[in-house]
Amino acid sequence: MELQELKDLLKKSGIVGAGGAGFPTYAKLSYDVNTVILNGAECEPLFRVDQNLLATHTDEILTGLSLVVEAVGAKEGILAYKEHYHEADEAVERVIYKYPRLRKKLLKDGYPAGDEVVLVYETTGRVVPQGGIPINVGAMVMNVETAFNVYNAVEKKEPVTYKYLTVGGAVNEPKTLRVPIGTKFGDLIKEAGGPSIESYKLLVGGPMTGVIGSLNDTVTKTTKGIFVLPMDNPIIELREYRLKVALKRAMGVCSQCRMCTDLCPRNLLGHSIEPHKIMNSLAFGLDYNSEVFVNALACCECNLCSAYACHQGLNPKAIIADLKGRLRANGVKLPKIDSKVKDEREFRRVPVGRVVARLKLTKFNVDAPLNEMTLEPNILTIKTRQSIGAPVTLVVNKGDKVESGQVIGNIDEKSLGVFLHSPIDGIIDEVNKDYLVIRREG
Ligand code: SF4
Ligand code: SF4
């Protein structure tokens, strides 16, 4: 398929990155890409979506990846997943001979293996320059489920209306499910056998990068997992940190041991982020060295410094994320510079098992088998903003009848964003600028 034809189809099919912030996939496709990397690292602890999908929908995913490789004219596509994903690997081994432009790269265990910049280096040896993006080194990264969605759009003419996600933590039956976009989190917890503890918080997204959510919130195109966690779990405590307190504590107890910097995955790739210096400068109100602050923009917010590295229980990531927001609001940009990978990087790899243990998640680190017999809720609440980019313009009104797969929101040609579709046959019960509610017919 021609590149422009594929881009138009992906936009109209509502495809965004299914594994992260949800960048519209069509906007990543370009003739400058010579390597397309399938991100199956699933670096967040407890997620099981990509390994399950790769093991069960192997041909579809490899076809989706090949379609992109061919359309952009890339030299090759690389399937990247961890060496201990045995089931996925066996499934790939059975079919990869049919795809001459694809090869696999097994990744060593470590967090954050799925960070785009880390993944590009691990699979190609190329270092994305600080302040740059993978295309600067000819690479494009695409999540496993995104490749599956490309296959569905091209071969089956199906837009994105369902999402695969893991429901885990303190639930009676951890599962990986396929559910309509707009499904309530509360329904997902029930489907996973209900909570196994009385008092809990809900974490939406992975333990390292997720946020605290509510049972009434609903699935979007980027929801990859939800987890029930005890109130006193360290992740919950970290998320509930107040910024002012974080700064005061940094002032009081940061020992400047620099563990946060020594384990920082971006620093190890040669980017200039140095969290210990930011902590020192911010905590003591020192603002004479603006470079230290600007370098905060190189942080990928993996949370390794706060959730794992810091022996004082400080929260450099939260402080840096806030700083990044303020720098961006003032139009500050990170200078693009070439980076030199540090020699010690190989020895500073942080095994996911160690992260799991540190976060008191070991008992929740279990299988979450894929169940494709989806939940079919009667009411779906679908947000108009599902991912990075502009919100859609709704093209339906209260009382309208809609069919499964019908466009309910579109986006003009010039805006970055993708179309939105109804997952079910139903009636529009409510419409406003933030969301719409669809009630299943019958
Ligand atoms: S690891 Fe913690 S104590 Fe050490 S320098 Fe970083 S923030 Fe300070
Ligand atoms: S969150 Fe911390 S460890 Fe991760 S990139 Fe940012 S500064 Fe480095």
Short mmCIF file of C-alpha atoms and ligand atoms in Angstrom, two decimals:
data_model
loop_
_atom_site.label_atom_id
_atom_site.label_comp_id
_atom_site.label_asym_id
_atom_site.label_seq_id
_atom_site.Cartn_x
_atom_site.Cartn_y
_atom_site.Cartn_z
CA MET A 1 0.00 0.00 0.00
CA GLU A 2 1.23 3.52 -0.83
CA LEU A 3 2.41 5.59 2.15
CA GLN A 4 -0.20 8.36 1.85
CA GLU A 5 -3.00 5.83 1.39
CA LEU A 6 -1.91 3.99 4.55
CA LYS A 7 -1.61 7.25 6.51
CA ASP A 8 -5.13 8.30 5.52
CA LEU A 9 -6.51 4.90 6.45
CA LEU A 10 -4.81 4.86 9.87
CA LYS A 11 -6.14 8.34 10.67
CA LYS A 12 -9.66 7.38 9.63
CA SER A 13 -9.42 4.08 11.52
CA GLY A 14 -8.58 5.89 14.75
CA ILE A 15 -5.15 4.31 15.31
CA VAL A 16 -2.90 5.80 17.98
CA GLY A 17 -0.03 4.23 19.89
CA ALA A 18 -1.74 1.66 22.08
CA GLY A 19 1.11 1.33 24.53
CA GLY A 20 2.00 4.82 25.73
CA ALA A 21 0.74 8.38 25.46
CA GLY A 22 -1.07 7.56 22.23
CA PHE A 23 0.68 9.51 19.52
CA PRO A 24 -1.35 9.24 16.29
CA THR A 25 0.35 6.45 14.33
CA TYR A 26 -0.14 7.95 10.87
CA ALA A 27 1.94 10.98 11.92
CA LYS A 28 4.98 8.79 12.62
CA LEU A 29 5.01 7.26 9.15
CA SER A 30 7.59 8.80 6.81
CA TYR A 31 10.03 7.86 4.06
CA ASP A 32 12.82 8.87 6.47
CA VAL A 33 12.21 5.69 8.47
CA ASN A 34 14.62 2.89 7.60
CA THR A 35 13.91 0.67 10.63
CA VAL A 36 10.52 -0.01 12.17
CA ILE A 37 10.79 -1.45 15.67
CA LEU A 38 7.92 -3.46 17.14
CA ASN A 39 7.86 -2.62 20.84
CA GLY A 40 6.97 -5.81 22.68
CA ALA A 41 9.16 -5.06 25.69
CA GLU A 42 6.20 -4.39 27.95
CA CYS A 43 8.61 -2.84 30.40
CA GLU A 44 6.12 -1.94 33.13
CA PRO A 45 5.83 -4.62 35.82
CA LEU A 46 2.49 -6.56 35.87
CA PHE A 47 1.42 -5.74 32.28
CA ARG A 48 0.71 -8.86 30.21
CA VAL A 49 -0.98 -7.47 27.06
CA ASP A 50 1.80 -7.47 24.49
CA GLN A 51 3.29 -10.85 25.35
CA ASN A 52 -0.20 -12.43 25.24
CA LEU A 53 -1.05 -10.77 21.92
CA LEU A 54 2.26 -11.70 20.35
CA ALA A 55 1.72 -15.33 21.39
CA THR A 56 -1.86 -15.53 20.09
CA HIS A 57 -2.18 -13.10 17.14
CA THR A 58 1.32 -13.53 15.78
CA ASP A 59 0.57 -13.54 12.04
CA GLU A 60 -1.75 -10.55 12.27
CA ILE A 61 0.83 -8.51 14.21
CA LEU A 62 3.69 -9.42 11.89
CA THR A 63 1.49 -8.57 8.90
CA GLY A 64 0.65 -5.18 10.46
CA LEU A 65 4.34 -4.49 11.03
CA SER A 66 5.21 -5.58 7.47
CA LEU A 67 2.56 -3.28 6.01
CA VAL A 68 4.24 -0.32 7.72
CA VAL A 69 7.76 -1.48 6.76
CA GLU A 70 6.71 -1.72 3.12
CA ALA A 71 4.75 1.55 3.01
CA VAL A 72 7.62 3.65 4.40
CA GLY A 73 10.18 1.71 2.35
CA ALA A 74 12.15 0.68 5.44
CA LYS A 75 15.07 -1.70 5.16
CA GLU A 76 13.75 -3.89 7.97
CA GLY A 77 11.33 -4.38 10.83
CA ILE A 78 12.65 -5.57 14.19
CA LEU A 79 10.48 -7.49 16.64
CA ALA A 80 11.79 -6.56 20.08
CA TYR A 81 10.64 -8.43 23.15
CA LYS A 82 12.22 -9.83 26.28
CA GLU A 83 14.15 -13.10 26.14
CA HIS A 84 11.96 -14.69 28.79
CA TYR A 85 8.71 -14.24 26.80
CA HIS A 86 8.98 -17.89 25.76
CA GLU A 87 5.43 -18.39 24.47
CA ALA A 88 5.59 -15.27 22.33
CA ASP A 89 9.02 -16.29 21.06
CA GLU A 90 7.87 -19.80 20.09
CA ALA A 91 4.91 -18.31 18.22
CA VAL A 92 7.15 -15.83 16.40
CA GLU A 93 9.63 -18.59 15.50
CA ARG A 94 6.83 -20.58 13.85
CA VAL A 95 5.88 -17.83 11.39
CA ILE A 96 8.71 -15.34 10.98
CA TYR A 97 10.08 -17.18 7.90
CA LYS A 98 7.08 -15.80 5.97
CA TYR A 99 8.25 -12.21 6.53
CA PRO A 100 11.65 -11.72 4.86
CA ARG A 101 12.07 -8.10 5.98
CA LEU A 102 11.45 -8.87 9.66
CA ARG A 103 13.91 -10.10 12.26
CA LYS A 104 13.69 -10.48 16.00
CA LYS A 105 15.83 -9.03 18.75
CA LEU A 106 15.54 -10.56 22.20
CA LEU A 107 15.95 -7.99 24.95
CA LYS A 108 17.65 -8.52 28.29
CA ASP A 109 15.47 -8.04 31.33
CA GLY A 110 15.54 -4.50 32.65
CA TYR A 111 13.46 -1.43 33.34
CA PRO A 112 12.62 0.67 31.28
CA ALA A 113 13.29 -1.59 28.26
CA GLY A 114 10.24 -0.21 26.45
CA ASP A 115 11.24 3.46 26.61
CA GLU A 116 11.56 4.45 22.93
CA VAL A 117 15.05 5.90 23.27
CA VAL A 118 16.29 2.87 25.22
CA LEU A 119 14.62 0.48 22.75
CA VAL A 120 16.14 2.16 19.68
CA TYR A 121 19.59 1.80 21.24
CA GLU A 122 19.08 -1.82 22.33
CA THR A 123 17.81 -2.90 18.89
CA THR A 124 19.92 -0.82 16.49
CA GLY A 125 22.84 0.56 18.51
CA ARG A 126 21.78 4.09 17.46
CA VAL A 127 21.45 6.79 20.10
CA VAL A 128 18.55 9.19 19.69
CA PRO A 129 20.13 12.61 20.35
CA GLN A 130 19.05 14.43 23.47
CA GLY A 131 16.05 16.56 22.57
CA GLY A 132 15.42 14.40 19.51
CA ILE A 133 13.01 11.63 18.55
CA PRO A 134 13.60 8.18 16.96
CA ILE A 135 13.10 9.48 13.40
CA ASN A 136 16.28 11.55 13.89
CA VAL A 137 18.17 8.25 13.63
CA GLY A 138 15.87 6.72 11.00
CA ALA A 139 13.82 4.66 13.46
CA MET A 140 10.13 4.38 14.21
CA VAL A 141 8.76 2.51 17.23
CA MET A 142 5.34 0.85 17.15
CA ASN A 143 3.61 -1.04 19.95
CA VAL A 144 2.47 -4.66 19.44
CA GLU A 145 -1.23 -3.83 19.77
CA THR A 146 -0.81 -0.88 17.39
CA ALA A 147 0.56 -3.25 14.73
CA PHE A 148 -2.45 -5.51 15.36
CA ASN A 149 -4.72 -2.48 14.85
CA VAL A 150 -2.93 -1.66 11.58
CA TYR A 151 -3.64 -5.21 10.41
CA ASN A 152 -7.33 -4.90 11.40
CA ALA A 153 -7.67 -1.57 9.60
CA VAL A 154 -6.02 -2.70 6.36
CA GLU A 155 -7.11 -6.32 6.08
CA LYS A 156 -10.50 -6.27 7.86
CA LYS A 157 -11.52 -2.62 7.47
CA GLU A 158 -12.08 -2.47 11.24
CA PRO A 159 -11.44 0.79 13.14
CA VAL A 160 -10.18 0.85 16.73
CA THR A 161 -13.15 0.34 19.05
CA TYR A 162 -11.81 -2.24 21.51
CA LYS A 163 -8.79 -2.25 23.80
CA TYR A 164 -6.68 -4.99 25.31
CA LEU A 165 -5.65 -4.41 28.91
CA THR A 166 -4.51 -6.23 32.04
CA VAL A 167 -6.59 -6.13 35.22
CA GLY A 168 -4.39 -7.14 38.12
CA GLY A 169 -3.02 -6.47 41.59
CA ALA A 170 -5.28 -7.41 44.49
CA VAL A 171 -8.09 -8.95 42.42
CA ASN A 172 -9.29 -12.54 42.68
CA GLU A 173 -8.63 -13.48 39.04
CA PRO A 174 -6.03 -11.32 37.27
CA LYS A 175 -6.85 -11.25 33.57
CA THR A 176 -5.97 -9.69 30.27
CA LEU A 177 -9.20 -8.65 28.58
CA ARG A 178 -10.48 -7.28 25.30
CA VAL A 179 -13.12 -4.64 26.07
CA PRO A 180 -14.98 -1.84 24.27
CA ILE A 181 -13.53 1.65 24.62
CA GLY A 182 -15.68 3.46 27.18
CA THR A 183 -16.02 0.50 29.58
CA LYS A 184 -16.06 1.53 33.27
CA PHE A 185 -13.06 0.46 35.36
CA GLY A 186 -15.50 -0.79 38.03
CA ASP A 187 -16.87 -3.33 35.51
CA LEU A 188 -13.35 -4.52 34.75
CA ILE A 189 -12.61 -5.15 38.43
CA LYS A 190 -15.82 -7.20 38.72
CA GLU A 191 -14.84 -9.20 35.63
CA ALA A 192 -11.52 -10.01 37.34
CA GLY A 193 -13.36 -11.57 40.28
CA GLY A 194 -13.56 -8.39 42.34
CA PRO A 195 -11.02 -6.96 44.76
CA SER A 196 -9.39 -9.40 47.17
CA ILE A 197 -8.87 -6.69 49.81
CA GLU A 198 -11.27 -4.27 51.47
CA SER A 199 -9.48 -0.93 51.25
CA TYR A 200 -7.64 -0.17 48.10
CA LYS A 201 -6.68 2.42 45.51
CA LEU A 202 -6.93 1.94 41.80
CA LEU A 203 -3.82 2.51 39.71
CA VAL A 204 -4.44 3.24 36.04
CA GLY A 205 -1.41 2.37 33.93
CA GLY A 206 1.70 0.61 35.14
CA PRO A 207 3.12 0.67 38.64
CA MET A 208 6.00 2.88 37.54
CA THR A 209 4.19 5.44 35.42
CA GLY A 210 0.47 5.04 36.17
CA VAL A 211 -1.83 7.43 38.00
CA ILE A 212 -4.46 6.96 40.68
CA GLY A 213 -7.89 6.56 39.11
CA SER A 214 -11.52 6.02 40.01
CA LEU A 215 -13.90 3.11 39.45
CA ASN A 216 -16.15 5.41 37.39
CA ASP A 217 -13.42 6.34 34.96
CA THR A 218 -13.45 4.56 31.59
CA VAL A 219 -11.16 2.76 29.14
CA THR A 220 -9.50 4.82 26.39
CA LYS A 221 -7.39 3.80 23.41
CA THR A 222 -4.27 4.00 25.58
CA THR A 223 -5.41 2.19 28.74
CA LYS A 224 -3.06 -0.74 29.05
CA GLY A 225 -3.81 -1.92 32.55
CA ILE A 226 -5.54 -1.16 35.82
CA PHE A 227 -4.39 -2.46 39.18
CA VAL A 228 -6.00 -2.73 42.60
CA LEU A 229 -3.38 -1.93 45.24
CA PRO A 230 -3.36 -1.76 49.04
CA MET A 231 -3.53 1.79 50.42
CA ASP A 232 -0.09 1.47 51.99
CA ASN A 233 1.66 0.25 48.86
CA PRO A 234 4.78 2.38 48.17
CA ILE A 235 3.47 3.28 44.70
CA ILE A 236 0.34 4.81 46.17
CA GLU A 237 2.38 6.70 48.73
CA LEU A 238 4.62 8.08 45.97
CA ARG A 239 1.62 9.17 43.87
CA GLU A 240 0.03 10.96 46.81
CA TYR A 241 3.12 12.98 47.57
CA ARG A 242 2.45 16.70 47.64
CA LEU A 243 4.99 18.69 45.68
CA LYS A 244 5.67 21.18 48.45
CA VAL A 245 6.37 18.34 50.86
CA ALA A 246 8.58 16.63 48.27
CA LEU A 247 10.68 19.78 47.99
CA LYS A 248 10.92 20.25 51.75
CA ARG A 249 11.98 16.65 52.20
CA ALA A 250 14.55 17.01 49.42
CA MET A 251 16.00 19.97 51.29
CA GLY A 252 16.06 18.06 54.54
CA VAL A 253 17.38 14.67 53.58
CA CYS A 254 18.82 14.50 50.05
CA SER A 255 22.30 13.14 50.71
CA GLN A 256 23.52 13.93 47.18
CA CYS A 257 24.50 10.28 46.88
CA ARG A 258 23.66 10.59 43.14
CA MET A 259 22.10 7.12 42.88
CA CYS A 260 19.17 8.74 41.05
CA THR A 261 21.59 9.98 38.40
CA ASP A 262 23.71 6.85 38.27
CA LEU A 263 20.68 4.65 37.48
CA CYS A 264 18.85 7.14 35.25
CA PRO A 265 18.36 5.40 31.88
CA ARG A 266 18.58 8.64 29.91
CA ASN A 267 21.74 9.75 31.73
CA LEU A 268 23.29 6.34 30.99
CA LEU A 269 22.61 6.90 27.29
CA GLY A 270 24.60 10.11 27.52
CA HIS A 271 21.77 12.63 27.87
CA SER A 272 22.53 15.45 30.27
CA ILE A 273 19.73 14.91 32.79
CA GLU A 274 21.20 14.73 36.33
CA PRO A 275 18.39 14.41 38.87
CA HIS A 276 20.67 14.78 41.90
CA LYS A 277 21.77 18.23 40.69
CA ILE A 278 18.18 19.30 40.07
CA MET A 279 17.29 18.17 43.59
CA ASN A 280 20.15 20.15 45.04
CA SER A 281 19.47 23.30 43.05
CA LEU A 282 15.71 23.31 43.52
CA ALA A 283 15.61 22.30 47.15
CA PHE A 284 17.96 25.08 48.16
CA GLY A 285 16.43 27.66 45.84
CA LEU A 286 19.61 27.99 43.82
CA ASP A 287 18.82 29.15 40.34
CA TYR A 288 22.15 30.35 39.06
CA ASN A 289 22.76 27.27 36.92
CA SER A 290 19.94 27.29 34.41
CA GLU A 291 21.48 24.44 32.41
CA VAL A 292 20.80 22.00 35.26
CA PHE A 293 17.12 22.90 35.09
CA VAL A 294 16.83 22.89 31.30
CA ASN A 295 18.28 19.39 31.28
CA ALA A 296 15.15 18.27 33.13
CA LEU A 297 13.51 18.24 29.69
CA ALA A 298 15.56 15.11 28.90
CA CYS A 299 13.68 13.15 31.58
CA CYS A 300 11.33 10.46 30.21
CA GLU A 301 9.48 10.22 33.56
CA CYS A 302 10.24 6.51 33.93
CA ASN A 303 10.16 7.03 37.72
CA LEU A 304 13.18 4.82 38.36
CA CYS A 305 14.84 7.54 40.44
CA SER A 306 11.88 7.87 42.81
CA ALA A 307 10.47 4.35 42.94
CA TYR A 308 13.76 2.48 42.98
CA ALA A 309 16.99 4.44 43.20
CA CYS A 310 16.47 6.84 46.07
CA HIS A 311 17.36 5.33 49.44
CA GLN A 312 15.82 8.31 51.23
CA GLY A 313 12.36 7.80 49.76
CA LEU A 314 12.52 11.12 47.92
CA ASN A 315 10.61 11.88 44.76
CA PRO A 316 12.91 13.45 42.15
CA LYS A 317 10.63 12.37 39.31
CA ALA A 318 7.64 14.34 40.63
CA ILE A 319 9.79 17.42 41.11
CA ILE A 320 11.33 17.08 37.65
CA ALA A 321 7.96 16.46 35.97
CA ASP A 322 6.62 19.67 37.51
CA LEU A 323 9.73 21.56 36.41
CA LYS A 324 9.39 20.20 32.86
CA GLY A 325 5.80 21.44 32.70
CA ARG A 326 6.84 24.93 33.75
CA LEU A 327 9.78 25.04 31.32
CA ARG A 328 7.55 23.97 28.44
CA ALA A 329 4.89 26.50 29.37
CA ASN A 330 7.60 29.15 29.01
CA GLY A 331 8.67 27.87 25.62
CA VAL A 332 12.03 26.50 26.82
CA LYS A 333 13.42 23.78 24.56
CA LEU A 334 16.13 21.23 25.17
CA PRO A 335 19.10 21.76 22.86
CA LYS A 336 19.59 18.81 20.51
CA ILE A 337 23.02 17.33 21.17
CA ASP A 338 24.67 14.05 20.25
CA SER A 339 25.15 11.74 23.18
CA LYS A 340 27.82 9.24 24.14
CA VAL A 341 26.63 6.09 25.88
CA LYS A 342 28.31 5.56 29.25
CA ASP A 343 30.59 2.53 29.59
CA GLU A 344 28.96 1.52 32.87
CA ARG A 345 25.47 1.31 31.33
CA GLU A 346 25.57 -2.45 30.91
CA PHE A 347 26.24 -2.98 34.63
CA ARG A 348 23.55 -0.60 35.79
CA ARG A 349 20.64 -2.43 34.21
CA VAL A 350 17.81 -2.66 36.78
CA PRO A 351 16.05 -6.07 36.66
CA VAL A 352 12.25 -5.81 36.66
CA GLY A 353 12.10 -8.42 39.46
CA ARG A 354 14.06 -6.06 41.71
CA VAL A 355 11.69 -3.21 40.91
CA VAL A 356 8.73 -5.48 41.66
CA ALA A 357 10.23 -6.46 45.01
CA ARG A 358 11.05 -2.86 45.93
CA LEU A 359 7.47 -1.83 45.20
CA LYS A 360 6.05 -4.73 47.27
CA LEU A 361 4.37 -6.19 44.20
CA THR A 362 5.89 -9.68 44.20
CA LYS A 363 2.66 -11.44 45.14
CA PHE A 364 0.84 -9.62 42.34
CA ASN A 365 3.46 -10.48 39.71
CA VAL A 366 1.47 -13.39 38.30
CA ASP A 367 0.06 -14.53 34.97
CA ALA A 368 -2.96 -12.64 33.67
CA PRO A 369 -4.26 -14.95 30.92
CA LEU A 370 -5.87 -13.43 27.85
CA ASN A 371 -9.65 -13.77 27.69
CA GLU A 372 -11.07 -12.53 24.40
CA MET A 373 -14.67 -13.27 25.31
CA THR A 374 -15.15 -9.60 25.94
CA LEU A 375 -17.25 -7.83 28.47
CA GLU A 376 -20.19 -6.22 26.69
CA PRO A 377 -21.40 -3.39 28.97
CA ASN A 378 -24.75 -1.76 28.21
CA ILE A 379 -23.45 1.77 28.78
CA LEU A 380 -20.20 3.17 27.38
CA THR A 381 -18.77 6.59 28.30
CA ILE A 382 -16.38 7.61 25.54
CA LYS A 383 -14.01 10.56 25.98
CA THR A 384 -13.58 13.01 23.11
CA ARG A 385 -9.85 13.18 23.87
CA GLN A 386 -8.43 9.68 23.85
CA SER A 387 -4.75 10.38 23.36
CA ILE A 388 -2.16 12.98 22.34
CA GLY A 389 -3.51 15.41 19.74
CA ALA A 390 -6.67 17.42 19.28
CA PRO A 391 -10.01 16.22 20.68
CA VAL A 392 -12.45 15.02 18.04
CA THR A 393 -15.40 17.07 16.82
CA LEU A 394 -18.46 14.99 17.61
CA VAL A 395 -20.73 14.36 14.64
CA VAL A 396 -23.65 12.79 16.54
CA ASN A 397 -26.34 14.25 18.77
CA LYS A 398 -28.36 13.08 21.75
CA GLY A 399 -30.98 10.57 20.61
CA ASP A 400 -29.11 9.50 17.46
CA LYS A 401 -28.87 5.81 16.64
CA VAL A 402 -25.34 4.59 15.92
CA GLU A 403 -23.91 1.36 14.59
CA SER A 404 -20.80 -0.45 15.64
CA GLY A 405 -17.81 1.01 13.75
CA GLN A 406 -19.66 4.20 12.76
CA VAL A 407 -17.68 7.46 12.96
CA ILE A 408 -18.87 9.48 15.97
CA GLY A 409 -16.07 12.04 15.99
CA ASN A 410 -13.78 13.38 13.31
CA ILE A 411 -10.82 15.63 13.03
CA ASP A 412 -9.98 18.18 10.37
CA GLU A 413 -7.23 17.47 7.88
CA LYS A 414 -4.69 19.85 9.40
CA SER A 415 -5.02 18.85 13.07
CA LEU A 416 -2.98 16.11 14.68
CA GLY A 417 -5.49 13.48 15.75
CA VAL A 418 -7.59 10.53 14.65
CA PHE A 419 -11.25 9.67 14.13
CA LEU A 420 -13.44 8.15 16.85
CA HIS A 421 -15.92 5.31 16.27
CA SER A 422 -18.77 3.68 18.15
CA PRO A 423 -17.87 0.25 19.57
CA ILE A 424 -21.52 -0.89 19.65
CA ASP A 425 -24.97 -0.55 18.07
CA GLY A 426 -26.82 1.85 20.35
CA ILE A 427 -28.42 5.20 21.11
CA ILE A 428 -26.56 8.35 22.11
CA ASP A 429 -27.79 9.18 25.61
CA GLU A 430 -25.65 12.21 26.39
CA VAL A 431 -23.22 14.45 24.53
CA ASN A 432 -20.92 17.19 25.78
CA LYS A 433 -17.51 18.53 24.84
CA ASP A 434 -15.61 16.04 27.01
CA TYR A 435 -17.45 12.76 26.42
CA LEU A 436 -20.51 11.03 25.05
CA VAL A 437 -22.57 8.19 26.45
CA ILE A 438 -23.83 5.35 24.25
CA ARG A 439 -26.55 2.96 25.49
CA ARG A 440 -26.61 -0.46 23.87
CA GLU A 441 -29.68 -1.05 21.76
CA GLY A 442 -32.03 -3.75 23.02
S1 SF4 B 1 19.08 9.23 45.22
FE1 SF4 B 1 17.81 10.45 46.64
S2 SF4 B 1 19.20 11.05 48.26
FE2 SF4 B 1 20.49 10.37 46.55
S3 SF4 B 1 20.92 12.25 45.39
FE3 SF4 B 1 19.12 11.34 44.48
S4 SF4 B 1 17.37 12.33 45.50
FE4 SF4 B 1 19.20 12.72 46.76
S1 SF4 B 2 12.26 9.77 35.97
FE1 SF4 B 2 14.22 9.90 37.01
S2 SF4 B 2 15.35 8.08 36.32
FE2 SF4 B 2 13.65 8.37 34.88
S3 SF4 B 2 14.51 9.62 33.22
FE3 SF4 B 2 13.61 11.04 34.72
S4 SF4 B 2 15.29 11.60 36.05
FE4 SF4 B 2 15.93 9.77 34.95
#
